[in-house]
Steps between C-alpha positions, in 0.01 A plus 500: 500500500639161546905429440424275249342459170160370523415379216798265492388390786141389376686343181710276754210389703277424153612082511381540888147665377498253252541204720244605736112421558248682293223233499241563838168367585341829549455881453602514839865516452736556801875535456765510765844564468725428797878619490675310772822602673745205438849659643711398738367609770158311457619212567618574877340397815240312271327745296539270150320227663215782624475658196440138296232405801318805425509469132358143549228629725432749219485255248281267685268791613369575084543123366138407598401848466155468223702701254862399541549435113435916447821572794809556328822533699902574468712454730772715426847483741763775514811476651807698331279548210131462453382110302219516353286172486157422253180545641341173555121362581511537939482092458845488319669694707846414609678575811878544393692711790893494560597809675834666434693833415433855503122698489433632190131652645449829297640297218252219601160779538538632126559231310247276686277813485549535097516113442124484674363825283616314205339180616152648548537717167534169351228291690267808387640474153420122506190418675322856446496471967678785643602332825549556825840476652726544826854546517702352807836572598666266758842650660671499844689805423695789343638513171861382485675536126138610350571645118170747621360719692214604752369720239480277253296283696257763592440525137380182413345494817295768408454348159359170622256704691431701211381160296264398822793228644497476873866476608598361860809499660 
């Protein structure tokens, strides 16, 4: 089980849930969560200004997409610690990225992992749509000063899966 309390956890991240988009165009609901490596070392040999290109691209791919007002997405960055963001319609999405300090990557997995369950059990709460989601992590790297472990990310790994989220790393 995780090194930290849960529940807490899901009480902290309540103003984010509350802040973000519950309002879609369709039954066809498709969430994606991205958590974004923003340490140090991302910003060598110019991996920040790849990693805002290809968010741009992404972005640009789904804005003329038919159902673009049913994508929901949160861009999530961890460096020390993991910083969670709302999720927001894939036409409001902002690109904020300033690389620096350590990789908090386990840390990073399971809370982005149990911030995204408790977005969709909310969405389905809302909207009556249990959608579809995909869960991105973004890193150049190993852990360095991570408050968790391997294991623990194998456990919401297995989690997401459990709930039908395709996770890609």
């Amino acid at each position: 089980m995780y090194r930290f309390n849960r529940e807490t956890f899901i009480e902290y991240i309540g103003n984010i849930l509350d802040e973000s988009v519950y309002n879609f165009s369709s039954d066809n609901v498709n969430i994606f969560k991205f958590n974004i490596d923003s340490s140090g070392s991302m910003g060598e040999c110019g991996k920040d200004r790849d990693v805002i290109a290809g968010l741009k691209m992404y972005k640009k791919s789904f804005i003329d997409f038919p159902e673009s007002d049913s994508i929901s997405i949160s861009l999530s960055m961890f460096d020390s610690c993991y910083k969670p963001r709302p999720f927001e319609n894939i036409r409001d999405f902002t690109i904020d990225y300033n690389p620096g300090g350590a990789t908090a990557l386990h840390e990073s997995i399971v809370k982005g992992g149990i911030y995204l369950i408790a977005y969709m059990t909310r969405v389905t709460r809302k909207t009556g749509v249990i959608p579809r989601a995909t869960y991105v992590v973004f890193s150049d790297g190993h852990p360095c000063d991570d408050t968790m472990r391997p294991e623990d990310s194998k456990e919401i790994i297995q989690e997401l899966k459990d709930a039908g989220v395709t996770t890609v790393f």
